[in-house]
Short mmCIF file of C-alpha atoms and ligand atoms in Angstrom, two decimals:
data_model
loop_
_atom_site.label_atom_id
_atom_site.label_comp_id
_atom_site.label_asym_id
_atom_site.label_seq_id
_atom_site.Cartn_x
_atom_site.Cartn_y
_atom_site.Cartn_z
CA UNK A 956 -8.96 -15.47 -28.14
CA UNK A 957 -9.29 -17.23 -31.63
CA UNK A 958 -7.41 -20.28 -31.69
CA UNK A 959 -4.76 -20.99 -34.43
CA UNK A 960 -6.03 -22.61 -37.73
CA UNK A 961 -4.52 -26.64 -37.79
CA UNK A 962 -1.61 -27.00 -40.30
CA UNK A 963 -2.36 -29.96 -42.65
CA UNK A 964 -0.26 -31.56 -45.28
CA UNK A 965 -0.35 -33.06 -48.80
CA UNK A 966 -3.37 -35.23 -48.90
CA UNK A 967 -4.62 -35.03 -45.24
CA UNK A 968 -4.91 -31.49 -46.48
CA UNK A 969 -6.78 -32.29 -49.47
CA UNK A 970 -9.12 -34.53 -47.63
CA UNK A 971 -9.44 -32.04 -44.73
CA UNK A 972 -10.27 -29.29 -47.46
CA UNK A 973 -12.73 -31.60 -49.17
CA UNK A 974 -14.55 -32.15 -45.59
CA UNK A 975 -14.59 -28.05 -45.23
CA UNK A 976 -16.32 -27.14 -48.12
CA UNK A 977 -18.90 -30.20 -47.88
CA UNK A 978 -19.36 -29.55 -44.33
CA UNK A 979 -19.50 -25.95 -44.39
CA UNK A 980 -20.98 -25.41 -47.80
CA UNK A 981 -19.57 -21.75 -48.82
CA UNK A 982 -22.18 -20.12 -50.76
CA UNK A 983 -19.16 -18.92 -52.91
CA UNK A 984 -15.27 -19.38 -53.76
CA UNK A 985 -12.84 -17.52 -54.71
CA UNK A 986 -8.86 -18.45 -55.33
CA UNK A 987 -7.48 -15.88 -54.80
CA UNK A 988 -3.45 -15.65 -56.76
CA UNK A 989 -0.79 -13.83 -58.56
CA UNK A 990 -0.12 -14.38 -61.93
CA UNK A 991 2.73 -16.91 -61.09
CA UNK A 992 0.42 -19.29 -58.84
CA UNK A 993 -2.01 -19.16 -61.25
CA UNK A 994 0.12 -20.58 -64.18
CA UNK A 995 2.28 -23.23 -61.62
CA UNK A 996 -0.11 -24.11 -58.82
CA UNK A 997 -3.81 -23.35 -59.54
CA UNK A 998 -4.57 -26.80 -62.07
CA UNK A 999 -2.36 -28.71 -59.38
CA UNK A 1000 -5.01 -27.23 -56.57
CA UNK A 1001 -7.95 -27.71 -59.06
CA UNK A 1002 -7.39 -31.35 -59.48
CA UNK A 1003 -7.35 -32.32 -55.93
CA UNK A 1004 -10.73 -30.04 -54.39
CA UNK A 1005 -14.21 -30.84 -55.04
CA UNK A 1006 -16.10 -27.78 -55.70
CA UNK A 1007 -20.25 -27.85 -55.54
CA UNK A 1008 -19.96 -25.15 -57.83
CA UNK A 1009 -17.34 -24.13 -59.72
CA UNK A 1010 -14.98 -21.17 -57.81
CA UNK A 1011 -13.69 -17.85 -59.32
CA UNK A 1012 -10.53 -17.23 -59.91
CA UNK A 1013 -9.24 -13.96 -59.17
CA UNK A 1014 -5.45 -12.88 -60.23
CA UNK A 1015 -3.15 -9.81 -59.31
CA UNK A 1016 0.39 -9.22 -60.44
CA UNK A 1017 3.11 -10.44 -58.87
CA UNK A 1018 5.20 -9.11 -56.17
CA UNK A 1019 5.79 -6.57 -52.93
CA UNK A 1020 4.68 -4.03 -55.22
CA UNK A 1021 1.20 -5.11 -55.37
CA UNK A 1022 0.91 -5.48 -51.63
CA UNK A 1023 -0.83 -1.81 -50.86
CA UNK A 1024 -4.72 -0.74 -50.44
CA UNK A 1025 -5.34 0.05 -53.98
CA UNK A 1026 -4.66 -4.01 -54.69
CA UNK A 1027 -7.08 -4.54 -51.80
CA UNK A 1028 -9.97 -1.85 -52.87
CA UNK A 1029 -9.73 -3.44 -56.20
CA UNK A 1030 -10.20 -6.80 -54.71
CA UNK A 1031 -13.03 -5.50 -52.28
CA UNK A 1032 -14.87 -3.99 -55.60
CA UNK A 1033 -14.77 -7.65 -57.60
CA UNK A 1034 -15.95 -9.51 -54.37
CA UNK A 1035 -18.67 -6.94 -54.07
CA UNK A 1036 -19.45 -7.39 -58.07
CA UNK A 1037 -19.31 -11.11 -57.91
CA UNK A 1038 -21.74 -11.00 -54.65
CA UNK A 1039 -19.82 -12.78 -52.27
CA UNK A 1040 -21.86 -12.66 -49.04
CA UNK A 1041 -20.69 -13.92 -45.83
CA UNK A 1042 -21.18 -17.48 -45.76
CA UNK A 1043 -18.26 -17.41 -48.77
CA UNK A 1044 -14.72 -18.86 -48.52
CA UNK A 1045 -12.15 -17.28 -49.54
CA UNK A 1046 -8.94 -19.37 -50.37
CA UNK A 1047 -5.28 -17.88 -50.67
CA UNK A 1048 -3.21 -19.52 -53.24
CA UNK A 1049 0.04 -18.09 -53.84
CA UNK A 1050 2.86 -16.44 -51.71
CA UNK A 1051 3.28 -14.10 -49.10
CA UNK A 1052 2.02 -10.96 -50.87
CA UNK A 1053 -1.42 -13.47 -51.51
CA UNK A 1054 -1.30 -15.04 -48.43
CA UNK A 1055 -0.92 -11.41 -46.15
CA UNK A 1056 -3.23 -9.52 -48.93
CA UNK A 1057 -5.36 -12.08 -49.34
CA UNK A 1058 -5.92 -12.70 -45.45
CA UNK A 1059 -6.68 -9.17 -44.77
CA UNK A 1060 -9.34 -8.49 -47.37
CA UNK A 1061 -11.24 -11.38 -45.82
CA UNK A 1062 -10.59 -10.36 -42.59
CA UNK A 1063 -12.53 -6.72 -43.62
CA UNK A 1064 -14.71 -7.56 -46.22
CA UNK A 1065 -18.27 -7.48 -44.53
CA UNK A 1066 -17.00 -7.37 -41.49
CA UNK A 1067 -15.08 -10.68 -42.19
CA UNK A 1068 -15.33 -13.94 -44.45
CA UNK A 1069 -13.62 -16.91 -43.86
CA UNK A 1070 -10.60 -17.70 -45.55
CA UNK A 1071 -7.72 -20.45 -46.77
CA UNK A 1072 -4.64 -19.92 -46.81
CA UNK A 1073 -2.77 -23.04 -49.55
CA UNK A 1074 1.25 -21.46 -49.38
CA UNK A 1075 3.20 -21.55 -52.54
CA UNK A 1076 6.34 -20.02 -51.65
CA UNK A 1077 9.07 -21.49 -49.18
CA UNK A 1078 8.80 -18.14 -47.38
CA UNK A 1079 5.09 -18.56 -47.18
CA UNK A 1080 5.27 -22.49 -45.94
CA UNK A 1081 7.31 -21.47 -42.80
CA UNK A 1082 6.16 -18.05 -41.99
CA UNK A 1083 3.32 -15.84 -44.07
CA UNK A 1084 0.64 -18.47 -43.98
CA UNK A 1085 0.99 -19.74 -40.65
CA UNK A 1086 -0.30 -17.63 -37.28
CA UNK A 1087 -2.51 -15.30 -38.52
CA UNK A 1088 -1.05 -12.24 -39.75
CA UNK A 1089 -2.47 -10.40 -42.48
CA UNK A 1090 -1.99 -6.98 -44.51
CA UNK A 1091 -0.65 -4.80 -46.57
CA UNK A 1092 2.16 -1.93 -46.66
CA UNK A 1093 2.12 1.61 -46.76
CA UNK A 1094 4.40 2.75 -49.48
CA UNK A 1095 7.47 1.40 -48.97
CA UNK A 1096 6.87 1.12 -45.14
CA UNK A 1097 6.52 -3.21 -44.69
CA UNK A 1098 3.07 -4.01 -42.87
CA UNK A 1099 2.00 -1.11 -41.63
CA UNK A 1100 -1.29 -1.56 -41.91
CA UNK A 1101 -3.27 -5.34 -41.24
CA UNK A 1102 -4.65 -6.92 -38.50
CA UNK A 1103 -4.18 -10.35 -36.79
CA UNK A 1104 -7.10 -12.99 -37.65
CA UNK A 1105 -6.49 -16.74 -37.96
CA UNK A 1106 -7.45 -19.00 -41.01
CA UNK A 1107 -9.74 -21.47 -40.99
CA UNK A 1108 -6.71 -23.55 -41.90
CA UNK A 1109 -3.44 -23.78 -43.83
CA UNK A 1110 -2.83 -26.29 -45.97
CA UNK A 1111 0.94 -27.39 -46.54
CA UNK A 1112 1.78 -29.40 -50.15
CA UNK A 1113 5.44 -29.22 -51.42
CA UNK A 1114 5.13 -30.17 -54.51
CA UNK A 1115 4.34 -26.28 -55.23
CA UNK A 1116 7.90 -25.92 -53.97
CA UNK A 1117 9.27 -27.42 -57.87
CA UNK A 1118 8.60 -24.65 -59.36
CA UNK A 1119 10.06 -21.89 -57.39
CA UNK A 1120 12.92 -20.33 -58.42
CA UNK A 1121 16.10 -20.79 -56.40
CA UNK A 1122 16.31 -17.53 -55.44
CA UNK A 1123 13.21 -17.51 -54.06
CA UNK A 1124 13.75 -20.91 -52.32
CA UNK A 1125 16.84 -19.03 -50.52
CA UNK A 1126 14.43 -16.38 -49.38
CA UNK A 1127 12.15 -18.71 -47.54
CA UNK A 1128 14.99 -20.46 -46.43
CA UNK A 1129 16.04 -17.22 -44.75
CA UNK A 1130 13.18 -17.47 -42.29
CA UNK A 1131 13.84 -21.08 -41.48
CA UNK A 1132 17.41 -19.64 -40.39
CA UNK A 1133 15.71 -17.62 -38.44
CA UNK A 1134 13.34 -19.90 -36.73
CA UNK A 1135 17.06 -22.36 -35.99
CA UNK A 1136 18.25 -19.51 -34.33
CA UNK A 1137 15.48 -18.84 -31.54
CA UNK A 1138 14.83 -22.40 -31.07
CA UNK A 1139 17.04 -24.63 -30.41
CA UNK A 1140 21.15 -25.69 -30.62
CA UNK A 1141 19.61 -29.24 -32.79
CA UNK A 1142 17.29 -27.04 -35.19
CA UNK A 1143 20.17 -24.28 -35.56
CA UNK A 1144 22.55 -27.49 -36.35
CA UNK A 1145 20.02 -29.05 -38.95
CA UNK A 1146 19.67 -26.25 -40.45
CA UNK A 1147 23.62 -25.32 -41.26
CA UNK A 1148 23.90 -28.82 -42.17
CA UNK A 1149 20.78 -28.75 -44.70
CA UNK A 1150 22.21 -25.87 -46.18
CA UNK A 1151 25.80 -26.93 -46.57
CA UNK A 1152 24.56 -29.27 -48.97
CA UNK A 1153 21.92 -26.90 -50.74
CA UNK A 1154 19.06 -28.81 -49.58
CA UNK A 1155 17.18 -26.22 -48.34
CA UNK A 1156 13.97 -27.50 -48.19
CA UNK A 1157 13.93 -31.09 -47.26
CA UNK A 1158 10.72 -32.22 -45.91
CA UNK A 1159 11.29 -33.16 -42.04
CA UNK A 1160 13.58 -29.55 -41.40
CA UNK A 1161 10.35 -27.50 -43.22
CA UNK A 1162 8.14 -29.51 -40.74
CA UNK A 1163 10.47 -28.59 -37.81
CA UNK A 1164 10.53 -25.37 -38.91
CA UNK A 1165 6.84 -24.72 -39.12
CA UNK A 1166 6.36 -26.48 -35.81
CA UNK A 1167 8.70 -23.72 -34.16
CA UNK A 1168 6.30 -21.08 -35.43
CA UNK A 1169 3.30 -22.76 -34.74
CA UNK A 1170 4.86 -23.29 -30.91
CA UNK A 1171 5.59 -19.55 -30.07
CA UNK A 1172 2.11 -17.98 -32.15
CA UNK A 1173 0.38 -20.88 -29.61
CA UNK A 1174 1.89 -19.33 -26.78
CA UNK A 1175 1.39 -15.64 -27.60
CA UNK A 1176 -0.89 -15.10 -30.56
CA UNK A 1177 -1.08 -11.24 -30.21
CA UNK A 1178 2.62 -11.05 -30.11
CA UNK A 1179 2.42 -9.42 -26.79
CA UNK A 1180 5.83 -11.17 -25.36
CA UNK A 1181 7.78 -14.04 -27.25
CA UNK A 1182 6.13 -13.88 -30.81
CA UNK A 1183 8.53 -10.95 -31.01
CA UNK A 1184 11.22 -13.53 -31.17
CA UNK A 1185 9.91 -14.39 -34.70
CA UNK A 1186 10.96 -10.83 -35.29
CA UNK A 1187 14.69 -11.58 -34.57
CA UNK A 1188 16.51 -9.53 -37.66
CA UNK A 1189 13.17 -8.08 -38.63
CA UNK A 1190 13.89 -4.62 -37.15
CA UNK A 1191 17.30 -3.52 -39.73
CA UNK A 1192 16.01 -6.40 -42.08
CA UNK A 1193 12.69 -4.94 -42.51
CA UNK A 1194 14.01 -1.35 -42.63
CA UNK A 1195 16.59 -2.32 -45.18
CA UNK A 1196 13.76 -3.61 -47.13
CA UNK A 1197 12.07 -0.59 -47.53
CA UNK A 1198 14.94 1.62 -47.95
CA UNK A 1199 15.58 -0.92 -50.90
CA UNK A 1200 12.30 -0.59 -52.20
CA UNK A 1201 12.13 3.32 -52.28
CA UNK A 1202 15.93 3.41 -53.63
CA UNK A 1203 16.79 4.32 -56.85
CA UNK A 1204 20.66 3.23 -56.02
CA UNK A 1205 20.19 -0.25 -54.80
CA UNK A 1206 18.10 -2.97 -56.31
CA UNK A 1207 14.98 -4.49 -54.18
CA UNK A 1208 15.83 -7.25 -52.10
CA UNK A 1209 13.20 -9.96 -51.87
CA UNK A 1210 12.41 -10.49 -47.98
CA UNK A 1211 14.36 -13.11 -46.82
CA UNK A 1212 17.43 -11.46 -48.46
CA UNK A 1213 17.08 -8.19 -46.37
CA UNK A 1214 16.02 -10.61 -43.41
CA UNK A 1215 19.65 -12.03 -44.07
CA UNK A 1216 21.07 -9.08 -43.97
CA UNK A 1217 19.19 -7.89 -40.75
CA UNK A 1218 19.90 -11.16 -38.68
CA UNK A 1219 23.88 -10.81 -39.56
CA UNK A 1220 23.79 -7.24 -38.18
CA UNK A 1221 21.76 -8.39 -34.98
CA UNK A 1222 23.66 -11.43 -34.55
CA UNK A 1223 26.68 -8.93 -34.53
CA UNK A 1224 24.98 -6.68 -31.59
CA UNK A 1225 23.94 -9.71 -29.89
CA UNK A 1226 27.28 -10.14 -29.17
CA UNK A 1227 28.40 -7.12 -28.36
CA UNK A 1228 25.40 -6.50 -25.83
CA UNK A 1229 24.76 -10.25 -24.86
CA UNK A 1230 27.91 -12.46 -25.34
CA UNK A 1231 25.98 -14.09 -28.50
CA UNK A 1232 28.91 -17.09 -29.03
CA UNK A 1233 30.93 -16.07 -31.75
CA UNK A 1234 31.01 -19.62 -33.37
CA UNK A 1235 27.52 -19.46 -33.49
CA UNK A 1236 27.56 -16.13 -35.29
CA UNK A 1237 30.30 -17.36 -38.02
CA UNK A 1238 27.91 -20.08 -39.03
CA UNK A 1239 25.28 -17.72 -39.54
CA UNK A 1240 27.87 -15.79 -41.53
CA UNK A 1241 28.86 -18.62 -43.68
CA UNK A 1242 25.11 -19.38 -44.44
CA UNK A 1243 24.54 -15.96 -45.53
CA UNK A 1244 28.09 -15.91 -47.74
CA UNK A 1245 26.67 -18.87 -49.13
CA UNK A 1246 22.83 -18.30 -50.42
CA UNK A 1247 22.44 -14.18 -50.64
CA UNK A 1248 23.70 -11.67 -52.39
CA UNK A 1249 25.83 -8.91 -50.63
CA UNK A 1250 24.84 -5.33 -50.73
CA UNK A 1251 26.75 -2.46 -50.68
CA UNK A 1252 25.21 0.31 -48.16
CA UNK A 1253 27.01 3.70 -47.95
CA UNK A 1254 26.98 6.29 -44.82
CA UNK A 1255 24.20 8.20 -45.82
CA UNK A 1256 22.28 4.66 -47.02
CA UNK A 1257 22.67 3.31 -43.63
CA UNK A 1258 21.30 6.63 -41.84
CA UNK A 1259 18.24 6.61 -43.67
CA UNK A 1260 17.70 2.77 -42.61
CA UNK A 1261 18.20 3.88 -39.38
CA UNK A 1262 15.71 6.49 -39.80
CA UNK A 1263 13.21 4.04 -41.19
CA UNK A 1264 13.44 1.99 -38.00
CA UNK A 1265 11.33 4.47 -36.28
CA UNK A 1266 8.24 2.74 -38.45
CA UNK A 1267 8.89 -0.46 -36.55
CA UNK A 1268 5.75 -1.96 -35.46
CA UNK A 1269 7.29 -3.48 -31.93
CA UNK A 1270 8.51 0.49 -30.84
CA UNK A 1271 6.87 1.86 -27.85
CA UNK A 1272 6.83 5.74 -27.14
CA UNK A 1273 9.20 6.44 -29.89
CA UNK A 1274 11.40 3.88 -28.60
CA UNK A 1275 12.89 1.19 -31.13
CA UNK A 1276 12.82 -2.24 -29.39
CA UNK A 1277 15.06 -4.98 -30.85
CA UNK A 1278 14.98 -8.66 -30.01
CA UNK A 1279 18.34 -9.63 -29.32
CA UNK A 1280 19.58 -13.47 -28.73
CA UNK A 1281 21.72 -14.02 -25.51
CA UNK A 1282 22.89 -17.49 -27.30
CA UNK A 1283 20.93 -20.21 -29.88
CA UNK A 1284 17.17 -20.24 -28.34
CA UNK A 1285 17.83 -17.72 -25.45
CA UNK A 1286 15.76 -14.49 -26.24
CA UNK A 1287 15.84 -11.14 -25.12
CA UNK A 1288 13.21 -8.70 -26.06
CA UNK A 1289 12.64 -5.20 -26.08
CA UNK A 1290 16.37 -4.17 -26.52
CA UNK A 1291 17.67 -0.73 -26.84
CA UNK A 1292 20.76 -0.06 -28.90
CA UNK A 1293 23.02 3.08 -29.56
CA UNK A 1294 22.85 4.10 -33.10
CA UNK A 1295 26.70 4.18 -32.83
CA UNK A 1296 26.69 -0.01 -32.47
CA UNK A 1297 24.17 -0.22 -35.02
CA UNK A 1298 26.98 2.07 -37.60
CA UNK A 1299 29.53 -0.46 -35.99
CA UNK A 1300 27.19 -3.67 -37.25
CA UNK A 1301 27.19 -2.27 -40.65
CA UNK A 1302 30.86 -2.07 -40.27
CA UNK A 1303 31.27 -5.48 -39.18
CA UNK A 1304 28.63 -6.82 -42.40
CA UNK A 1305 30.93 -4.61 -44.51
CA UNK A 1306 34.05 -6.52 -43.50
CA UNK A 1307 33.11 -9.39 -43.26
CA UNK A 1308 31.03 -10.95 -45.77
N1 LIG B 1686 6.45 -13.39 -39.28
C1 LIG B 1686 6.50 -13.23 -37.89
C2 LIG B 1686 5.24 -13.61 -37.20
O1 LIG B 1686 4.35 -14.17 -37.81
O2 LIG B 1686 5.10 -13.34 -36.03
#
């Protein structure tokens, strides 16, 4: 079993970079980023590495939309033109889309190269970068095809966080609601607190926050039991996500805003199937009132998300498993649930935010 790559910050992660690349001495580099780390983040990296030789820099366009096989053949081809044999280093600046793209190609290129990962995005700080998971979607369907294969390490600096947009800070934060929710009542708490006040990314709650990830991936890092938990909202949010994506009627939603949307509705059959507390769900309710925006799903809509649920990676035999929460930190995995409740969650979302 490969162990999961250390989690270093700000200038212990410089240092600890530094100390890679002397002691391992890649025979190549590449930074690998989208157009948007590239102009905010890559002179910021450049300034704080020591290189033996000076790395390439290799760019994509930004966004879900790049996050399919063509983006990684064409990476594949320029690693194969530049030579990069297998003592190289690949190093994954950017967000998600880098960090999950970026992971994978190493993961297959050769037969596998060692990679980086250096998050950019919120979303990416708490969740992409951290545990392993890389790859790419098919279409519109969200990760269908990747593989799990650790880093060699992930390094965590904040100060890529100025730049972000807020609405892109609110998707990241999305997965840090997420993580307060299968934790603990005092993470759940700090989190509603830190975002009553639109601080959503002090540094102590995105510490907390990664150190509930890093907890669960250490216990189960093939997600054959509780990693699911990090999947809580996943199975509409993800589906909603795609249906989004493929929809001329309703705009894309970046991640954590279809996550959003996907934990309200499971919160909502949590409660119905598990006694979820109520109170507990209403504070979810206010977060989501207060950072994303609220979409508008018709009948038909929300039978077609229910149809893309079927491409959920956790289903068995045709069988959609949810994770469900029995209260804050109290899990329940592999769920079944009547399409009717799910119509009745939609309801309830309609209603009520
Ligand atoms: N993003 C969920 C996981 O890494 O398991």
């Amino acid at each position: 079993m490969q162990e999961q790559a250390p989690i270093y910050f700000d200038e212990q992660g410089y240092a600890s970079l530094n100390d890679y690349l002397a002691e391992q001495q890649p025979s190549k580099v590449v930074i690998f980023v989208d157009d948007n780390s590239e102009d905010h983040c890559l002179s910021h990296f450049l300034k704080q590495v020591t290189f033996e030789q000076e790395p390439i820099t290799i760019a994509i366009p930004p966004g879900e939309n790049e996050k399919h096989m063509g983006t990684c053949m064409a990476l594949i081809i320029e690693l194969t033109n530049q030579n990069l044999d297998r003592k190289s280093l690949l190093i994954n600046l950017g967000g998600g889309v880098i960090t999950d793209l970026g992971g994978f190609v190493a993961s297959i290129y050769k037969r596998g190269i060692p990679y980086i990962n250096v998050p950019t995005s919120l979303l990416a700080i708490v969740d992409a970068a951290i545990g392993g998971k890389t790859g790419v979607d098919l279409e519109h369907l969200k990760n269908q095809i990747g593989v799990i294969n650790q880093s060699q390490m992930v390094l965590i600096d904040e100060n890529y966080l100025k730049t972000l947009p807020k609405k892109e800070l609110h998707s990241g934060f999305s997965e840090m609601i997420k993580h307060g929710l299968v934790s603990s009542q005092e993470h759940w708490e700090a989190i509603c607190s830190a975002a009553k006040d639109d601080s959503v990314s002090p540094h102590a709650l995105i510490k907390d926050s990664i150190s509930v990830k890093h907890a669960i991936v250490e216990q189960d890092p093939n997600e054959l039991g509780i990693r699911k938990a990090l999947n809580y909202g996943h199975t509409l949010g993800h589906a909603i996500e795609s249906f989004c994506l493929s929809s001329d009627a309703i705009p894309s939603l970046l991640h954590g805003e279809a996550i959003a949307i996907g934990m309200i509705l499971e919160t909502y059959i949590s409660v119905q199937l598990f006694g979820f507390p109520q109170k507990e769900a209403d504070k979810l309710n206010d977060l989501v009132k207060q950072l994303y925006p609220k979409v508008k799903f018709n009948t038909d809509q929300i039978e077609e998300i229910i149809e893309l649920m079927m491409y959920d990676k956790k289903n068995v035999d045709g069988q959609v498993n949810f994770v469900l929460l029995e209260d804050i930190g109290a899990i329940a995995l592999d769920c079944q649930v009547d399409n009717d409740l799910i119509m009745s969650a939609f309801e309830y979302y309609k209603q009520t935010l």
